[in-house]
CSV table of C-alpha atoms and ligand atoms in Angstrom, one decimal:
chain,number,residue,atom,x,y,z
A,1180,MET,CA,-15.4,-7.5,20.3
A,1181,HIS,CA,-12.0,-5.9,20.3
A,1182,TYR,CA,-10.5,-5.8,16.9
A,1183,LEU,CA,-6.9,-5.2,15.6
A,1184,ILE,CA,-6.6,-3.6,12.1
A,1185,THR,CA,-3.4,-3.7,10.4
A,1186,GLY,CA,-3.4,-0.9,8.1
A,1187,HIS,CA,-5.7,1.3,10.2
A,1188,THR,CA,-4.2,4.7,9.3
A,1189,GLY,CA,-4.9,4.0,5.5
A,1190,PHE,CA,-8.1,4.7,3.6
A,1191,LYS,CA,-10.0,1.7,4.0
A,1192,GLY,CA,-8.8,0.9,7.7
A,1193,ALA,CA,-9.7,4.4,8.9
A,1194,TRP,CA,-13.2,3.8,7.4
A,1195,LEU,CA,-13.4,0.4,9.2
A,1196,THR,CA,-12.2,2.0,12.4
A,1197,LEU,CA,-15.1,4.4,12.4
A,1198,MET,CA,-17.6,2.0,11.2
A,1199,LEU,CA,-16.5,-0.7,13.9
A,1200,THR,CA,-16.1,1.9,16.9
A,1201,GLN,CA,-19.7,3.3,15.7
A,1202,GLN,CA,-21.1,-0.2,16.6
A,1203,GLY,CA,-19.5,-0.1,19.8
A,1204,HIS,CA,-16.5,-2.1,19.0
A,1205,GLN,CA,-12.9,-1.7,20.5
A,1206,VAL,CA,-10.3,-1.3,18.0
A,1207,SER,CA,-6.6,-1.4,18.2
A,1208,GLY,CA,-4.3,-0.9,15.3
A,1209,LEU,CA,-1.0,-1.5,13.8
A,1210,SER,CA,0.4,0.6,10.9
A,1211,LEU,CA,2.9,3.0,9.6
A,1212,ASP,CA,2.2,6.8,10.3
A,1213,PRO,CA,-1.0,8.3,8.4
A,1214,GLU,CA,-0.3,10.1,5.0
A,1215,PRO,CA,-0.3,13.8,5.4
A,1216,GLY,CA,-4.1,14.7,4.9
A,1217,SER,CA,-5.6,11.5,5.0
A,1218,LEU,CA,-9.0,10.4,6.4
A,1219,TYR,CA,-7.1,8.8,9.7
A,1220,GLU,CA,-5.4,12.4,10.3
A,1221,VAL,CA,-8.0,14.7,9.3
A,1222,GLY,CA,-11.1,12.9,10.7
A,1223,ASP,CA,-9.3,12.4,14.2
A,1224,VAL,CA,-9.7,8.9,13.9
A,1225,GLY,CA,-6.8,8.1,16.1
A,1226,GLU,CA,-8.9,9.3,19.2
A,1227,LEU,CA,-11.0,6.4,18.8
A,1228,ILE,CA,-8.1,3.8,18.7
A,1229,HIS,CA,-7.8,1.7,21.9
A,1230,LYS,CA,-4.0,1.0,21.1
A,1231,ASP,CA,-2.4,2.8,18.4
A,1232,ILE,CA,0.7,0.8,17.5
A,1233,ARG,CA,3.0,2.5,14.7
A,1234,GLY,CA,5.4,-0.3,13.3
A,1235,ASP,CA,6.5,-2.3,10.2
A,1236,ILE,CA,4.8,-5.3,9.3
A,1237,ARG,CA,8.0,-6.4,7.8
A,1238,SER,CA,9.8,-6.9,11.1
A,1239,ALA,CA,8.1,-10.3,12.5
A,1240,ASP,CA,9.3,-8.9,16.1
A,1241,THR,CA,7.4,-5.8,15.8
A,1242,VAL,CA,4.0,-7.8,14.5
A,1243,ARG,CA,4.5,-10.6,17.0
A,1244,ALA,CA,4.7,-7.9,20.0
A,1245,ALA,CA,1.9,-5.7,18.6
A,1246,LEU,CA,-0.6,-8.8,18.7
A,1247,GLU,CA,0.5,-9.9,22.1
A,1248,THR,CA,0.4,-6.4,23.4
A,1249,THR,CA,-3.2,-5.8,22.3
A,1250,SER,CA,-4.3,-9.6,22.6
A,1251,PRO,CA,-7.3,-9.0,20.3
A,1252,ASP,CA,-10.4,-11.4,19.6
A,1253,ALA,CA,-10.3,-10.7,15.8
A,1254,VAL,CA,-7.7,-9.4,13.1
A,1255,PHE,CA,-8.2,-7.7,9.9
A,1256,HIS,CA,-5.2,-7.8,7.9
A,1257,LEU,CA,-5.1,-4.7,5.5
A,1258,ALA,CA,-1.8,-3.1,5.5
A,1259,ALA,CA,0.0,-3.3,2.3
A,1260,GLN,CA,1.8,-1.5,-0.4
A,1261,PRO,CA,-1.7,-1.3,-2.4
A,1262,LEU,CA,-0.6,0.7,-5.6
A,1263,VAL,CA,0.2,-0.8,-9.1
A,1264,ARG,CA,2.4,1.8,-10.2
A,1265,GLU,CA,4.3,2.2,-7.1
A,1266,SER,CA,5.2,-1.3,-7.4
A,1267,TYR,CA,6.6,-0.7,-10.8
A,1268,SER,CA,9.0,1.9,-9.1
A,1269,ASP,CA,9.6,-0.1,-5.7
A,1270,PRO,CA,8.7,-4.0,-6.4
A,1271,ARG,CA,11.1,-4.6,-3.6
A,1272,THR,CA,9.3,-2.9,-0.9
A,1273,THR,CA,6.0,-3.7,-2.6
A,1274,VAL,CA,6.9,-7.6,-2.5
A,1275,GLU,CA,8.4,-7.5,1.1
A,1276,THR,CA,5.3,-5.7,2.8
A,1277,ASN,CA,2.8,-7.5,0.9
A,1278,VAL,CA,4.3,-11.0,1.1
A,1279,MET,CA,6.8,-11.5,4.3
A,1280,GLY,CA,4.6,-8.6,5.9
A,1281,THR,CA,1.4,-10.9,5.5
A,1282,PHE,CA,3.7,-14.1,6.4
A,1283,ASN,CA,4.7,-12.2,9.7
A,1284,VAL,CA,0.9,-11.4,10.5
A,1285,ILE,CA,-0.3,-14.8,9.8
A,1286,GLU,CA,2.2,-16.4,11.8
A,1287,ALA,CA,1.8,-14.1,14.9
A,1288,ILE,CA,-2.0,-14.7,14.6
A,1289,SER,CA,-1.3,-18.2,15.1
A,1290,ALA,CA,0.8,-17.7,18.3
A,1291,VAL,CA,-1.8,-15.5,20.0
A,1292,PRO,CA,-4.3,-17.3,21.6
A,1293,SER,CA,-7.0,-14.5,22.2
A,1294,ILE,CA,-7.6,-14.4,18.3
A,1295,GLN,CA,-10.7,-16.2,17.4
A,1296,ALA,CA,-10.7,-15.4,13.7
A,1297,SER,CA,-9.0,-13.2,10.9
A,1298,VAL,CA,-9.7,-11.7,7.7
A,1299,ILE,CA,-6.7,-11.5,5.2
A,1300,ILE,CA,-7.3,-8.8,2.7
A,1301,THR,CA,-6.0,-9.2,-0.8
A,1302,THR,CA,-7.5,-8.0,-4.1
A,1303,ASP,CA,-9.2,-8.7,-7.7
A,1304,LYS,CA,-5.9,-8.2,-9.0
A,1305,VAL,CA,-5.0,-11.6,-7.9
A,1306,TYR,CA,-6.7,-13.3,-10.6
A,1307,ARG,CA,-4.6,-14.2,-14.0
A,1308,ASN,CA,-6.1,-11.6,-16.1
A,1309,VAL,CA,-7.5,-13.0,-19.4
A,1310,ASN,CA,-9.7,-9.9,-19.8
A,1311,GLN,CA,-12.6,-12.0,-19.7
A,1312,ILE,CA,-16.3,-10.3,-19.9
A,1313,GLN,CA,-17.7,-12.4,-17.0
A,1314,GLY,CA,-16.3,-11.7,-13.4
A,1315,TYR,CA,-13.8,-14.2,-12.1
A,1316,ILE,CA,-15.1,-16.6,-9.6
A,1317,GLU,CA,-13.1,-17.8,-6.4
A,1318,SER,CA,-11.5,-21.1,-7.9
A,1319,ASP,CA,-10.2,-19.2,-11.2
A,1320,PRO,CA,-6.4,-19.2,-11.6
A,1321,LEU,CA,-4.4,-16.8,-9.9
A,1322,GLY,CA,-1.5,-14.5,-11.7
A,1323,GLY,CA,-0.3,-11.1,-11.7
A,1324,HIS,CA,1.3,-9.1,-14.7
A,1325,ASP,CA,2.7,-6.2,-12.3
A,1326,PRO,CA,4.5,-6.4,-9.2
A,1327,TYR,CA,1.6,-5.3,-7.2
A,1328,SER,CA,-1.0,-7.9,-8.6
A,1329,ALA,CA,2.0,-10.7,-8.4
A,1330,SER,CA,2.7,-9.7,-4.7
A,1331,LYS,CA,-1.0,-10.1,-4.0
A,1332,ALA,CA,-1.5,-13.3,-5.5
A,1333,MET,CA,1.7,-14.6,-3.8
A,1334,THR,CA,0.1,-13.1,-0.3
A,1335,ASP,CA,-3.2,-15.2,-1.2
A,1336,ILE,CA,-1.8,-18.7,-1.9
A,1337,LEU,CA,0.6,-18.1,1.1
A,1338,ALA,CA,-2.5,-17.3,3.2
A,1339,GLN,CA,-4.3,-20.5,1.9
A,1340,SER,CA,-1.3,-22.7,2.1
A,1341,TRP,CA,-0.9,-21.5,5.8
A,1342,MET,CA,-4.8,-22.3,6.4
A,1343,LEU,CA,-4.0,-26.0,5.2
A,1344,SER,CA,-0.6,-26.6,6.4
A,1345,PHE,CA,-1.3,-25.0,10.2
A,1346,PRO,CA,-5.1,-25.0,11.0
A,1347,GLY,CA,-5.9,-23.1,13.9
A,1348,SER,CA,-8.3,-20.2,14.4
A,1349,PRO,CA,-10.5,-19.7,11.5
A,1350,MET,CA,-9.1,-17.6,8.7
A,1351,ALA,CA,-10.4,-16.3,5.3
A,1352,ILE,CA,-9.3,-14.3,2.4
A,1353,ALA,CA,-11.2,-11.2,1.1
A,1354,ARG,CA,-10.9,-10.2,-2.5
A,1355,ALA,CA,-12.5,-6.8,-3.3
A,1356,GLY,CA,-12.4,-4.5,-6.5
A,1357,ASN,CA,-11.9,-0.8,-7.0
A,1358,VAL,CA,-13.1,0.7,-3.8
A,1359,ILE,CA,-14.1,4.5,-3.7
A,1360,GLY,CA,-15.2,6.8,-1.0
A,1361,GLY,CA,-14.4,10.2,0.9
A,1362,GLY,CA,-11.0,10.7,2.2
A,1363,ASP,CA,-8.8,8.4,-0.2
A,1364,VAL,CA,-5.5,10.3,-0.6
A,1365,CYS,CA,-3.5,7.7,-2.3
A,1366,GLN,CA,-1.8,8.8,-5.5
A,1367,ASP,CA,-2.5,7.6,-8.8
A,1368,ARG,CA,-6.1,6.5,-7.8
A,1369,LEU,CA,-8.8,7.8,-9.9
A,1370,MET,CA,-11.4,9.2,-7.1
A,1371,PRO,CA,-8.5,11.0,-5.1
A,1372,ASP,CA,-7.2,12.2,-8.6
A,1373,LEU,CA,-10.6,13.5,-9.8
A,1374,MET,CA,-11.7,15.1,-6.1
A,1375,ASN,CA,-8.3,16.7,-5.8
A,1376,GLY,CA,-8.4,18.1,-9.3
A,1377,PHE,CA,-11.8,19.5,-9.2
A,1378,SER,CA,-11.4,21.0,-5.9
A,1379,GLN,CA,-8.5,22.8,-7.6
A,1380,GLY,CA,-10.3,23.8,-10.5
A,1381,SER,CA,-7.6,21.9,-12.8
A,1382,GLU,CA,-8.1,19.4,-15.5
A,1383,VAL,CA,-7.4,15.8,-14.3
A,1384,LEU,CA,-5.5,13.7,-16.5
A,1385,LEU,CA,-6.9,10.1,-17.1
A,1386,ARG,CA,-4.3,7.3,-17.8
A,1387,TYR,CA,-6.5,4.7,-19.1
A,1388,PRO,CA,-10.0,5.9,-19.7
A,1389,GLU,CA,-11.3,2.9,-21.5
A,1390,ALA,CA,-10.2,0.6,-18.4
A,1391,VAL,CA,-13.3,-1.3,-17.1
A,1392,ARG,CA,-13.3,-1.8,-13.3
A,1393,PRO,CA,-15.9,-3.0,-10.7
A,1394,TRP,CA,-16.5,0.0,-8.9
A,1395,GLN,CA,-17.8,-0.1,-5.2
A,1396,HIS,CA,-18.1,2.0,-2.2
A,1397,VAL,CA,-15.9,1.5,0.7
A,1398,LEU,CA,-18.7,0.8,3.0
A,1399,ASP,CA,-20.3,-2.1,0.7
A,1400,CYS,CA,-16.7,-3.5,0.7
A,1401,LEU,CA,-16.1,-3.4,4.6
A,1402,THR,CA,-19.5,-4.5,5.4
A,1403,GLY,CA,-18.6,-8.0,3.3
A,1404,TYR,CA,-15.3,-8.1,5.2
A,1405,GLN,CA,-17.2,-7.6,8.6
A,1406,LEU,CA,-19.9,-10.3,7.5
A,1407,LEU,CA,-17.2,-12.9,6.7
A,1408,MET,CA,-15.4,-12.2,10.2
A,1409,GLN,CA,-18.6,-12.7,12.0
A,1410,GLU,CA,-19.4,-16.1,10.4
A,1411,LEU,CA,-15.9,-17.3,10.8
A,1412,ILE,CA,-16.0,-16.2,14.7
A,1413,THR,CA,-19.3,-18.1,14.9
A,1414,ARG,CA,-17.6,-21.2,13.1
A,1415,ASN,CA,-20.4,-21.5,10.5
A,1416,PRO,CA,-19.2,-24.6,8.6
A,1417,MET,CA,-20.4,-23.6,5.4
A,1418,ILE,CA,-18.6,-20.6,5.5
A,1419,LEU,CA,-15.3,-22.3,6.8
A,1420,GLU,CA,-14.9,-24.7,4.0
A,1421,GLN,CA,-14.4,-21.8,1.6
A,1422,PRO,CA,-11.0,-20.0,1.9
A,1423,THR,CA,-11.3,-17.2,-0.4
A,1424,TRP,CA,-14.2,-14.9,-0.9
A,1425,ASN,CA,-15.1,-12.1,-3.8
A,1426,PHE,CA,-16.7,-9.0,-2.7
A,1427,GLY,CA,-17.4,-7.2,-5.9
A,1428,PRO,CA,-20.5,-5.4,-7.4
A,1429,GLY,CA,-22.8,-6.6,-9.9
A,1430,PRO,CA,-22.2,-6.1,-13.7
A,1431,ALA,CA,-23.9,-2.8,-13.5
A,1432,ASN,CA,-21.1,-1.2,-11.6
A,1433,PHE,CA,-18.5,-2.5,-14.3
A,1434,LYS,CA,-17.8,0.9,-15.7
A,1435,THR,CA,-15.0,2.5,-17.6
A,1436,VAL,CA,-12.5,4.9,-15.9
A,1437,GLY,CA,-14.0,7.6,-18.4
A,1438,GLU,CA,-17.4,6.6,-17.2
A,1439,VAL,CA,-16.6,7.4,-13.5
A,1440,ALA,CA,-14.9,10.7,-14.5
A,1441,ASP,CA,-17.9,12.1,-16.6
A,1442,LEU,CA,-20.5,10.9,-13.9
A,1443,ALA,CA,-18.3,12.7,-11.0
A,1444,ALA,CA,-17.7,15.9,-13.1
A,1445,LYS,CA,-21.4,16.2,-13.6
A,1446,LEU,CA,-22.3,15.7,-10.0
A,1447,TRP,CA,-19.5,18.2,-9.1
A,1448,GLY,CA,-21.6,20.9,-10.8
A,1449,SER,CA,-19.2,23.9,-11.2
A,1450,PRO,CA,-16.5,23.5,-13.9
A,1451,ALA,CA,-14.6,20.1,-13.8
A,1452,SER,CA,-12.9,18.4,-16.8
A,1453,TRP,CA,-10.5,15.5,-17.5
A,1454,SER,CA,-8.2,14.7,-20.6
A,1455,VAL,CA,-6.3,11.9,-21.7
A,1456,PRO,CA,-1.9,12.6,-21.5
A,1457,THR,CA,-0.3,11.9,-24.7
A,1458,GLN,CA,2.9,9.8,-23.0
A,1459,THR,CA,2.7,6.0,-22.3
A,1460,HIS,CA,2.1,4.2,-18.8
A,1461,PRO,CA,3.0,0.9,-17.3
A,1462,HIS,CA,0.7,-2.0,-18.1
A,1463,GLU,CA,-2.5,-2.3,-16.1
A,1464,ALA,CA,-5.5,-4.4,-16.7
A,1465,GLU,CA,-8.1,-3.5,-19.4
A,1466,LEU,CA,-10.9,-5.4,-17.8
A,1467,LEU,CA,-11.2,-6.7,-14.1
A,1468,ALA,CA,-14.5,-7.9,-12.9
A,1469,LEU,CA,-15.2,-10.0,-9.9
A,1470,ASP,CA,-18.1,-12.6,-9.5
A,1471,ALA,CA,-19.7,-12.7,-5.6
A,1472,THR,CA,-22.2,-14.9,-6.1
A,1473,ALA,CA,-20.6,-17.0,-3.1
A,1474,ALA,CA,-20.6,-13.9,-0.9
A,1475,ARG,CA,-24.1,-12.9,-2.0
A,1476,GLN,CA,-25.7,-16.6,-1.4
A,1477,LYS,CA,-23.6,-18.0,1.5
A,1478,LEU,CA,-23.0,-14.7,3.4
A,1479,GLY,CA,-26.1,-12.8,2.5
A,1480,TRP,CA,-23.9,-9.9,1.5
A,1481,ALA,CA,-25.1,-7.3,-1.0
A,1482,ASP,CA,-24.2,-3.7,-2.4
A,1483,ARG,CA,-26.4,-1.1,-0.7
A,1484,LEU,CA,-25.2,1.6,-3.0
A,1485,ASP,CA,-25.2,1.3,-6.8
A,1486,PHE,CA,-22.7,2.7,-9.1
A,1487,SER,CA,-24.2,6.3,-9.1
A,1488,GLN,CA,-24.7,6.4,-5.6
A,1489,ALA,CA,-21.2,5.1,-5.1
A,1490,VAL,CA,-19.6,8.0,-7.0
A,1491,GLU,CA,-22.2,10.5,-5.5
A,1492,TRP,CA,-21.4,9.7,-2.1
A,1493,THR,CA,-17.8,10.2,-2.7
A,1494,VAL,CA,-18.3,13.5,-4.2
A,1495,GLU,CA,-20.9,14.6,-1.7
A,1496,TRP,CA,-18.3,13.6,0.8
A,1497,THR,CA,-15.4,15.9,-0.7
A,1498,LYS,CA,-17.8,18.8,-1.3
A,1499,SER,CA,-19.3,18.7,2.3
A,1500,VAL,CA,-15.6,18.6,3.6
A,1501,ASN,CA,-14.5,21.6,1.2
A,1502,SER,CA,-17.7,23.4,2.6
A,1503,GLY,CA,-16.4,23.3,5.9
A,1504,ILE,CA,-18.0,20.1,7.5
A,1505,ASP,CA,-15.4,18.4,9.7
A,1506,PRO,CA,-14.4,15.2,8.0
A,1507,HIS,CA,-15.1,13.1,10.9
A,1508,THR,CA,-18.6,14.3,11.0
A,1509,ALA,CA,-19.0,13.9,7.1
A,1510,THR,CA,-17.7,10.2,7.6
A,1511,ILE,CA,-20.1,9.3,10.7
A,1512,SER,CA,-22.9,10.7,8.8
A,1513,GLN,CA,-22.3,8.5,5.8
A,1514,ILE,CA,-22.0,5.5,7.9
A,1515,THR,CA,-25.1,6.3,9.7
A,1516,GLN,CA,-26.8,7.0,6.6
A,1517,PHE,CA,-25.6,3.5,5.1
A,1518,GLU,CA,-26.9,1.6,8.0
A,1519,THR,CA,-30.5,2.6,7.2
A,1520,LEU,CA,-30.2,1.6,3.8
A,1521,VAL,CA,-31.5,-2.0,2.7
A,1522,ASN,CA,-29.6,-4.1,0.5
A,1523,GLN,CA,-29.9,-3.3,-3.6
B,1233,NAD,N1,-8.4,0.6,-2.1
B,1233,NAD,C1,-8.9,-0.2,-3.0
B,1233,NAD,O1,-9.6,0.1,-4.0
B,1233,NAD,C2,-8.5,-1.7,-2.9
B,1233,NAD,C3,-8.8,-2.6,-4.0
B,1233,NAD,C4,-8.3,-3.7,-3.5
B,1233,NAD,C5,-7.5,-4.3,-2.6
B,1233,NAD,N2,-7.2,-3.2,-1.8
B,1233,NAD,C6,-6.4,-3.8,-0.5
B,1233,NAD,O2,-7.2,-3.4,0.6
B,1233,NAD,C7,-6.0,-2.8,1.8
B,1233,NAD,C8,-6.0,-1.4,2.2
B,1233,NAD,O3,-5.9,-0.9,1.0
B,1233,NAD,P1,-6.2,0.8,1.3
B,1233,NAD,O4,-6.8,1.4,0.1
B,1233,NAD,O5,-6.6,1.2,2.5
B,1233,NAD,O6,-4.4,1.4,1.0
B,1233,NAD,P2,-3.8,2.7,1.9
B,1233,NAD,O7,-2.7,2.8,1.1
B,1233,NAD,O8,-4.8,3.7,2.1
B,1233,NAD,O9,-3.6,2.2,3.4
B,1233,NAD,C9,-2.4,1.2,3.4
B,1233,NAD,C10,-1.9,0.7,5.1
B,1233,NAD,O10,-1.2,-0.1,5.2
B,1233,NAD,C11,-0.2,0.4,5.9
B,1233,NAD,N3,1.0,-0.1,5.6
B,1233,NAD,C12,1.7,0.1,4.4
B,1233,NAD,N4,2.8,-0.7,4.7
B,1233,NAD,C13,3.2,-1.1,5.8
B,1233,NAD,C14,4.3,-1.6,6.5
B,1233,NAD,N5,5.4,-2.0,6.0
B,1233,NAD,N6,4.1,-1.8,7.6
B,1233,NAD,C15,2.7,-1.4,8.4
B,1233,NAD,N7,1.7,-0.9,7.6
B,1233,NAD,C16,2.0,-0.7,6.4
B,1233,NAD,C17,-0.1,2.1,5.9
B,1233,NAD,O11,0.3,2.6,7.1
B,1233,NAD,C18,-1.8,2.2,5.6
B,1233,NAD,O12,-2.5,2.1,7.1
B,1233,NAD,C19,-4.7,-3.3,1.1
B,1233,NAD,O13,-4.4,-4.7,1.5
B,1233,NAD,C20,-5.2,-3.0,-0.6
B,1233,NAD,O14,-4.2,-4.1,-1.2
B,1233,NAD,C21,-7.6,-1.6,-1.8
């Protein structure tokens, strides 16, 4: 298969590229340049890309040209401004990228006949958050307190509306939770903050130690995206009738930010600590959990790594890279190990 990944230079996109090329697939990409020190850059991911297109998804012409030039069999749309705090400082770019950028991608998908299926990535943050204990199911109402969540809810509704209004090749929306893994360099995310702080021997400041999130390893999330794509390509009628899919871990992985930091500090071994700053921060949800029963029952998807293993694999990746193993090798090694695991 020839996949086009938008956002291939980002954290999930780089892992997805390595995972798919490791399986023998061809991958092209459309994204902005990678962040300095990102997995894409330090892991030599670009060497594996068939057509590496750098362009802005806010331009309809750019997106259309990229899809026409590559003529992929299938599209994973990941490109986005994915950060809540950044969305408070630059709401316009967030909305333009996530909403109009996605519109451009979906419109172009409809115009390129080679594309057999597409998966549009949104997030668990699309749900109207009422701090409920049980996880959100796909039919729960959407909402969005902060600009990022609102933009992704708009993206989600837009894609659902497109599927109804302009039916074409199979399309579905994938919503996942807080994903962790080696090589994430996004600012203001917990694991990158912890790994950077621990590596430099500095104390890490946690903004919301009591916030509960559904933590999941990136490979479990991406495996869900791929399973969904495979079923769309084969036009499985049971899968085609459901437009949106949650890929979240079970309740055992619903942990506070503080619990993640404690476990990561323990696994790190040498001195590692965190504290809570005194200043206030913009609103973020306190409790956010997903119910992935549909994906488990209909797609046969399940996490292979539990909470402790997901944190452990992230710490191990960072420690092995710090010890001199090159990031490409460290990542491929975890992908290979992951393939040998059975579902939890
Ligand atoms: N990482 C998580 O925990 C998480 C959780 C839920 C949902 N998501 C979603 O998963 C997707 C990938 O997230 P990530 O963690 O890899 O983010 P990331 O910031 O690491 O990667 C974002 C990617 O999008 C690209 N991009 C951003 N703006 C663009 C533009 N205007 N034009 C073209 N490309 C652009 C970047 O170049 C990069 O390749 C996003 O849609 C995000 O909302 C992530």
